[in-house]
């Protein structure tokens, strides 16, 4: 198992991973162009795990200058419960800490029980004091 920085060369494999994972939504914001832009804006904050050259897990990270953000933390079912997600997340958070960002957010669908339990078991705080508002000005729902 090799963990390496995610580049746009991993895009097709990561998209495939997202598409076959219940609880993970694929949006137009996950296009190749926007993913390339995300990686360019956040170089060295996203990672993939490779087994014999194939992507079996990913974790994308970034920041807005103030706070860190994680997204698409996904491990193929047959590779789960080996600590791969923990290792990928640690890489993302360490990288964020190296630039002075110590607080990171992740969005999880309310009905994604597996993921909600995962984050809470690791001390991530479910926010009841914040409502997230989103405005969509595109024609894509
Ligand atoms: C959530 C998810 C990323 C976790 O991935 P993972 O690689 O299985 O996570 P880890 O291995 O780090 O931890 C999972 C469990 O395995 C345990 N574990 C780790 N290494 C282990 C080992 N060698 N032997 C046995 N158990 C082990 C961990 O202690 C942990 O247990 P806990 O959750 O009861 O505390 C994965 O289930 C997934 O891809 N889910 C679907 C995608 C998704 O919903 N992502 C979240 C979107 S935000």
PDB file of C-alpha atoms and ligand atoms in Angstrom:
ATOM      1  CA  UNK A   1       0.000   0.000   0.000  1.00  0.00           C
ATOM      2  CA  UNK A   2       1.436   3.327  -1.061  1.00  0.00           C
ATOM      3  CA  UNK A   3       0.096   6.713  -0.033  1.00  0.00           C
ATOM      4  CA  UNK A   4       0.895   9.572  -2.338  1.00  0.00           C
ATOM      5  CA  UNK A   5      -0.274  13.096  -3.094  1.00  0.00           C
ATOM      6  CA  UNK A   6      -3.322  13.176  -5.318  1.00  0.00           C
ATOM      7  CA  UNK A   7      -2.812  14.755  -8.728  1.00  0.00           C
ATOM      8  CA  UNK A   8      -5.218  15.244 -11.598  1.00  0.00           C
ATOM      9  CA  UNK A   9      -3.781  12.024 -13.083  1.00  0.00           C
ATOM     10  CA  UNK A  10      -5.758  10.180 -10.375  1.00  0.00           C
ATOM     11  CA  UNK A  11      -9.023  11.904 -11.352  1.00  0.00           C
ATOM     12  CA  UNK A  12     -10.690   9.067 -13.293  1.00  0.00           C
ATOM     13  CA  UNK A  13      -9.928   6.518 -10.576  1.00  0.00           C
ATOM     14  CA  UNK A  14     -11.150   8.828  -7.803  1.00  0.00           C
ATOM     15  CA  UNK A  15     -14.362   9.567  -9.718  1.00  0.00           C
ATOM     16  CA  UNK A  16     -14.938   5.826 -10.120  1.00  0.00           C
ATOM     17  CA  UNK A  17     -14.398   5.374  -6.388  1.00  0.00           C
ATOM     18  CA  UNK A  18     -16.922   8.139  -5.644  1.00  0.00           C
ATOM     19  CA  UNK A  19     -19.508   6.725  -8.058  1.00  0.00           C
ATOM     20  CA  UNK A  20     -19.467   3.280  -6.503  1.00  0.00           C
ATOM     21  CA  UNK A  21     -19.696   4.520  -2.907  1.00  0.00           C
ATOM     22  CA  UNK A  22     -23.161   4.949  -1.329  1.00  0.00           C
ATOM     23  CA  UNK A  23     -23.364   8.116   0.752  1.00  0.00           C
ATOM     24  CA  UNK A  24     -21.065  10.057  -1.571  1.00  0.00           C
ATOM     25  CA  UNK A  25     -22.660  12.464  -4.066  1.00  0.00           C
ATOM     26  CA  UNK A  26     -21.007  13.257  -7.391  1.00  0.00           C
ATOM     27  CA  UNK A  27     -21.784  16.813  -8.474  1.00  0.00           C
ATOM     28  CA  UNK A  28     -20.884  18.993 -11.425  1.00  0.00           C
ATOM     29  CA  UNK A  29     -18.402  20.553  -8.976  1.00  0.00           C
ATOM     30  CA  UNK A  30     -16.557  17.222  -9.199  1.00  0.00           C
ATOM     31  CA  UNK A  31     -15.768  17.635 -12.890  1.00  0.00           C
ATOM     32  CA  UNK A  32     -12.201  17.208 -14.107  1.00  0.00           C
ATOM     33  CA  UNK A  33     -11.822  20.965 -14.609  1.00  0.00           C
ATOM     34  CA  UNK A  34     -13.004  21.910 -11.123  1.00  0.00           C
ATOM     35  CA  UNK A  35     -11.022  19.109  -9.494  1.00  0.00           C
ATOM     36  CA  UNK A  36      -7.888  20.297 -11.308  1.00  0.00           C
ATOM     37  CA  UNK A  37      -8.571  23.819 -10.068  1.00  0.00           C
ATOM     38  CA  UNK A  38      -9.082  22.570  -6.516  1.00  0.00           C
ATOM     39  CA  UNK A  39      -5.797  20.647  -6.582  1.00  0.00           C
ATOM     40  CA  UNK A  40      -3.974  23.636  -8.061  1.00  0.00           C
ATOM     41  CA  UNK A  41      -5.354  25.934  -5.372  1.00  0.00           C
ATOM     42  CA  UNK A  42      -4.511  23.417  -2.655  1.00  0.00           C
ATOM     43  CA  UNK A  43      -1.300  21.704  -3.715  1.00  0.00           C
ATOM     44  CA  UNK A  44      -0.177  18.882  -1.439  1.00  0.00           C
ATOM     45  CA  UNK A  45      -3.329  18.678   0.705  1.00  0.00           C
ATOM     46  CA  UNK A  46      -5.027  15.699  -1.016  1.00  0.00           C
ATOM     47  CA  UNK A  47      -3.884  12.091  -0.953  1.00  0.00           C
ATOM     48  CA  UNK A  48      -4.654   8.715  -2.497  1.00  0.00           C
ATOM     49  CA  UNK A  49      -3.822   5.191  -1.374  1.00  0.00           C
ATOM     50  CA  UNK A  50      -2.586   2.902  -4.141  1.00  0.00           C
ATOM     51  CA  UNK A  51      -2.511  -0.890  -4.229  1.00  0.00           C
ATOM     52  CA  UNK A  52      -0.533  -2.262  -7.177  1.00  0.00           C
ATOM     53  CA  UNK A  53      -0.957   1.149  -8.800  1.00  0.00           C
ATOM     54  CA  UNK A  54      -4.761   1.215  -8.398  1.00  0.00           C
ATOM     55  CA  UNK A  55      -6.487   3.903  -6.331  1.00  0.00           C
ATOM     56  CA  UNK A  56      -8.254   2.197  -3.412  1.00  0.00           C
ATOM     57  CA  UNK A  57      -8.845   5.247  -1.221  1.00  0.00           C
ATOM     58  CA  UNK A  58      -8.708   9.021  -1.297  1.00  0.00           C
ATOM     59  CA  UNK A  59      -9.016  12.060   0.935  1.00  0.00           C
ATOM     60  CA  UNK A  60      -9.148  15.549  -0.499  1.00  0.00           C
ATOM     61  CA  UNK A  61      -8.134  18.485   1.626  1.00  0.00           C
ATOM     62  CA  UNK A  62      -7.848  22.205   1.211  1.00  0.00           C
ATOM     63  CA  UNK A  63      -8.269  25.534   2.957  1.00  0.00           C
ATOM     64  CA  UNK A  64      -9.545  29.058   2.448  1.00  0.00           C
ATOM     65  CA  UNK A  65      -6.652  30.665   4.299  1.00  0.00           C
ATOM     66  CA  UNK A  66      -8.440  30.465   7.661  1.00  0.00           C
ATOM     67  CA  UNK A  67      -9.966  27.008   8.017  1.00  0.00           C
ATOM     68  CA  UNK A  68      -9.304  23.600   6.580  1.00  0.00           C
ATOM     69  CA  UNK A  69     -11.795  21.491   4.672  1.00  0.00           C
ATOM     70  CA  UNK A  70     -11.890  17.774   3.999  1.00  0.00           C
ATOM     71  CA  UNK A  71     -13.983  16.110   1.336  1.00  0.00           C
ATOM     72  CA  UNK A  72     -14.313  12.807  -0.463  1.00  0.00           C
ATOM     73  CA  UNK A  73     -12.765  10.650   2.255  1.00  0.00           C
ATOM     74  CA  UNK A  74     -13.459   7.266   0.691  1.00  0.00           C
ATOM     75  CA  UNK A  75     -11.994   3.783   1.058  1.00  0.00           C
ATOM     76  CA  UNK A  76     -13.036   0.846  -1.140  1.00  0.00           C
ATOM     77  CA  UNK A  77     -15.151  -1.540   0.985  1.00  0.00           C
ATOM     78  CA  UNK A  78     -12.639  -4.392   0.762  1.00  0.00           C
ATOM     79  CA  UNK A  79      -9.863  -2.143   2.096  1.00  0.00           C
ATOM     80  CA  UNK A  80     -11.741  -0.716   5.076  1.00  0.00           C
ATOM     81  CA  UNK A  81     -10.868  -1.207   8.761  1.00  0.00           C
ATOM     82  CA  UNK A  82      -7.131  -1.240   8.141  1.00  0.00           C
ATOM     83  CA  UNK A  83      -6.479   2.341   9.182  1.00  0.00           C
ATOM     84  CA  UNK A  84      -6.230   3.664   5.616  1.00  0.00           C
ATOM     85  CA  UNK A  85      -8.719   6.514   6.124  1.00  0.00           C
ATOM     86  CA  UNK A  86      -7.013   7.466   9.391  1.00  0.00           C
ATOM     87  CA  UNK A  87      -3.648   7.639   7.648  1.00  0.00           C
ATOM     88  CA  UNK A  88      -4.990   9.719   4.745  1.00  0.00           C
ATOM     89  CA  UNK A  89      -6.768  12.102   7.119  1.00  0.00           C
ATOM     90  CA  UNK A  90      -3.640  12.435   9.252  1.00  0.00           C
ATOM     91  CA  UNK A  91      -1.652  13.432   6.162  1.00  0.00           C
ATOM     92  CA  UNK A  92      -4.246  16.080   5.252  1.00  0.00           C
ATOM     93  CA  UNK A  93      -4.436  17.489   8.784  1.00  0.00           C
ATOM     94  CA  UNK A  94      -0.652  17.490   9.273  1.00  0.00           C
ATOM     95  CA  UNK A  95      -0.241  19.399   6.040  1.00  0.00           C
ATOM     96  CA  UNK A  96      -2.862  21.926   7.140  1.00  0.00           C
ATOM     97  CA  UNK A  97      -1.160  22.277  10.520  1.00  0.00           C
ATOM     98  CA  UNK A  98       2.159  22.891   8.791  1.00  0.00           C
ATOM     99  CA  UNK A  99       0.703  26.159   7.469  1.00  0.00           C
ATOM    100  CA  UNK A 100      -0.950  27.086  10.754  1.00  0.00           C
ATOM    101  CA  UNK A 101      -4.477  25.794  10.151  1.00  0.00           C
ATOM    102  CA  UNK A 102      -5.647  23.780  13.136  1.00  0.00           C
ATOM    103  CA  UNK A 103      -9.417  23.692  12.621  1.00  0.00           C
ATOM    104  CA  UNK A 104     -10.950  21.705   9.799  1.00  0.00           C
ATOM    105  CA  UNK A 105     -14.527  21.078   8.661  1.00  0.00           C
ATOM    106  CA  UNK A 106     -16.153  18.253   6.747  1.00  0.00           C
ATOM    107  CA  UNK A 107     -19.720  18.007   5.417  1.00  0.00           C
ATOM    108  CA  UNK A 108     -21.448  14.665   5.897  1.00  0.00           C
ATOM    109  CA  UNK A 109     -24.958  13.800   4.723  1.00  0.00           C
ATOM    110  CA  UNK A 110     -27.268  13.482   7.725  1.00  0.00           C
ATOM    111  CA  UNK A 111     -28.299   9.963   6.644  1.00  0.00           C
ATOM    112  CA  UNK A 112     -24.740   8.668   6.165  1.00  0.00           C
ATOM    113  CA  UNK A 113     -24.702   6.758   9.459  1.00  0.00           C
ATOM    114  CA  UNK A 114     -21.375   5.033   8.842  1.00  0.00           C
ATOM    115  CA  UNK A 115     -19.546   8.295   8.179  1.00  0.00           C
ATOM    116  CA  UNK A 116     -21.306  10.258  10.929  1.00  0.00           C
ATOM    117  CA  UNK A 117     -20.324   7.617  13.470  1.00  0.00           C
ATOM    118  CA  UNK A 118     -16.793   7.495  12.093  1.00  0.00           C
ATOM    119  CA  UNK A 119     -16.144  11.220  12.594  1.00  0.00           C
ATOM    120  CA  UNK A 120     -17.797  11.401  15.987  1.00  0.00           C
ATOM    121  CA  UNK A 121     -15.789   8.438  17.288  1.00  0.00           C
ATOM    122  CA  UNK A 122     -12.661  10.389  16.372  1.00  0.00           C
ATOM    123  CA  UNK A 123     -13.614  13.490  18.305  1.00  0.00           C
ATOM    124  CA  UNK A 124     -14.958  15.544  15.432  1.00  0.00           C
ATOM    125  CA  UNK A 125     -17.700  17.782  16.793  1.00  0.00           C
ATOM    126  CA  UNK A 126     -21.132  17.639  15.198  1.00  0.00           C
ATOM    127  CA  UNK A 127     -22.261  21.258  14.992  1.00  0.00           C
ATOM    128  CA  UNK A 128     -25.695  22.099  16.294  1.00  0.00           C
ATOM    129  CA  UNK A 129     -24.845  25.787  16.677  1.00  0.00           C
ATOM    130  CA  UNK A 130     -24.440  26.512  12.966  1.00  0.00           C
ATOM    131  CA  UNK A 131     -26.842  26.338  10.037  1.00  0.00           C
ATOM    132  CA  UNK A 132     -25.110  26.044   6.718  1.00  0.00           C
ATOM    133  CA  UNK A 133     -26.769  28.107   3.959  1.00  0.00           C
ATOM    134  CA  UNK A 134     -25.988  27.487   0.298  1.00  0.00           C
ATOM    135  CA  UNK A 135     -27.070  29.511  -2.711  1.00  0.00           C
ATOM    136  CA  UNK A 136     -26.983  27.911  -6.138  1.00  0.00           C
ATOM    137  CA  UNK A 137     -26.924  30.398  -9.033  1.00  0.00           C
ATOM    138  CA  UNK A 138     -26.342  27.767 -11.704  1.00  0.00           C
ATOM    139  CA  UNK A 139     -29.081  25.936 -13.618  1.00  0.00           C
ATOM    140  CA  UNK A 140     -27.739  22.626 -12.277  1.00  0.00           C
ATOM    141  CA  UNK A 141     -29.761  21.601  -9.197  1.00  0.00           C
TER     142      UNK A 141
HETATM  143  C1  LIG B   1     -15.650   6.173   6.602  1.00  0.00           C
HETATM  144  C2  LIG B   1     -14.506   5.434   5.877  1.00  0.00           C
HETATM  145  C3  LIG B   1     -13.759   6.449   5.014  1.00  0.00           C
HETATM  146  C4  LIG B   1     -13.554   4.827   6.900  1.00  0.00           C
HETATM  147  O1  LIG B   1     -12.482   4.193   6.207  1.00  0.00           O
HETATM  148  P1  LIG B   1     -11.523   3.085   6.896  1.00  0.00           P
HETATM  149  O2  LIG B   1     -10.275   3.012   6.107  1.00  0.00           O
HETATM  150  O3  LIG B   1     -12.279   1.845   7.129  1.00  0.00           O
HETATM  151  O4  LIG B   1     -11.241   3.772   8.299  1.00  0.00           O
HETATM  152  P2  LIG B   1     -10.157   3.282   9.382  1.00  0.00           P
HETATM  153  O5  LIG B   1      -9.620   1.954   9.000  1.00  0.00           O
HETATM  154  O6  LIG B   1      -9.240   4.399   9.617  1.00  0.00           O
HETATM  155  O7  LIG B   1     -11.081   3.118  10.661  1.00  0.00           O
HETATM  156  C5  LIG B   1     -12.239   2.278  10.634  1.00  0.00           C
HETATM  157  C6  LIG B   1     -12.243   1.327  11.807  1.00  0.00           C
HETATM  158  O8  LIG B   1     -11.308   0.284  11.588  1.00  0.00           O
HETATM  159  C7  LIG B   1     -10.517   0.121  12.752  1.00  0.00           C
HETATM  160  N1  LIG B   1      -9.200  -0.390  12.344  1.00  0.00           N
HETATM  161  C8  LIG B   1      -8.179   0.321  11.855  1.00  0.00           C
HETATM  162  N2  LIG B   1      -7.128  -0.503  11.592  1.00  0.00           N
HETATM  163  C9  LIG B   1      -7.550  -1.744  11.916  1.00  0.00           C
HETATM  164  C10 LIG B   1      -6.939  -3.010  11.845  1.00  0.00           C
HETATM  165  N3  LIG B   1      -5.690  -3.150  11.405  1.00  0.00           N
HETATM  166  N4  LIG B   1      -7.667  -4.090  12.235  1.00  0.00           N
HETATM  167  C11 LIG B   1      -8.927  -3.950  12.666  1.00  0.00           C
HETATM  168  N5  LIG B   1      -9.577  -2.765  12.752  1.00  0.00           N
HETATM  169  C12 LIG B   1      -8.888  -1.684  12.375  1.00  0.00           C
HETATM  170  C13 LIG B   1     -10.448   1.487  13.346  1.00  0.00           C
HETATM  171  O9  LIG B   1     -10.150   1.439  14.731  1.00  0.00           O
HETATM  172  C14 LIG B   1     -11.840   1.978  13.107  1.00  0.00           C
HETATM  173  O10 LIG B   1     -12.729   1.498  14.091  1.00  0.00           O
HETATM  174  P3  LIG B   1     -13.869   2.439  14.669  1.00  0.00           P
HETATM  175  O11 LIG B   1     -14.464   3.201  13.499  1.00  0.00           O
HETATM  176  O12 LIG B   1     -14.816   1.494  15.317  1.00  0.00           O
HETATM  177  O13 LIG B   1     -13.200   3.363  15.609  1.00  0.00           O
HETATM  178  C15 LIG B   1     -15.062   4.291   4.992  1.00  0.00           C
HETATM  179  O14 LIG B   1     -15.946   3.503   5.759  1.00  0.00           O
HETATM  180  C16 LIG B   1     -15.788   4.755   3.749  1.00  0.00           C
HETATM  181  O15 LIG B   1     -15.186   4.914   2.703  1.00  0.00           O
HETATM  182  N6  LIG B   1     -17.100   4.973   3.839  1.00  0.00           N
HETATM  183  C17 LIG B   1     -17.891   5.340   2.675  1.00  0.00           C
HETATM  184  C18 LIG B   1     -17.544   6.708   2.153  1.00  0.00           C
HETATM  185  C19 LIG B   1     -18.036   7.764   3.055  1.00  0.00           C
HETATM  186  O16 LIG B   1     -19.186   7.776   3.454  1.00  0.00           O
HETATM  187  N7  LIG B   1     -17.122   8.680   3.348  1.00  0.00           N
HETATM  188  C20 LIG B   1     -17.401   9.760   4.205  1.00  0.00           C
HETATM  189  C21 LIG B   1     -17.878  10.886   3.422  1.00  0.00           C
HETATM  190  S1  LIG B   1     -17.598  12.307   4.383  1.00  0.00           S
END
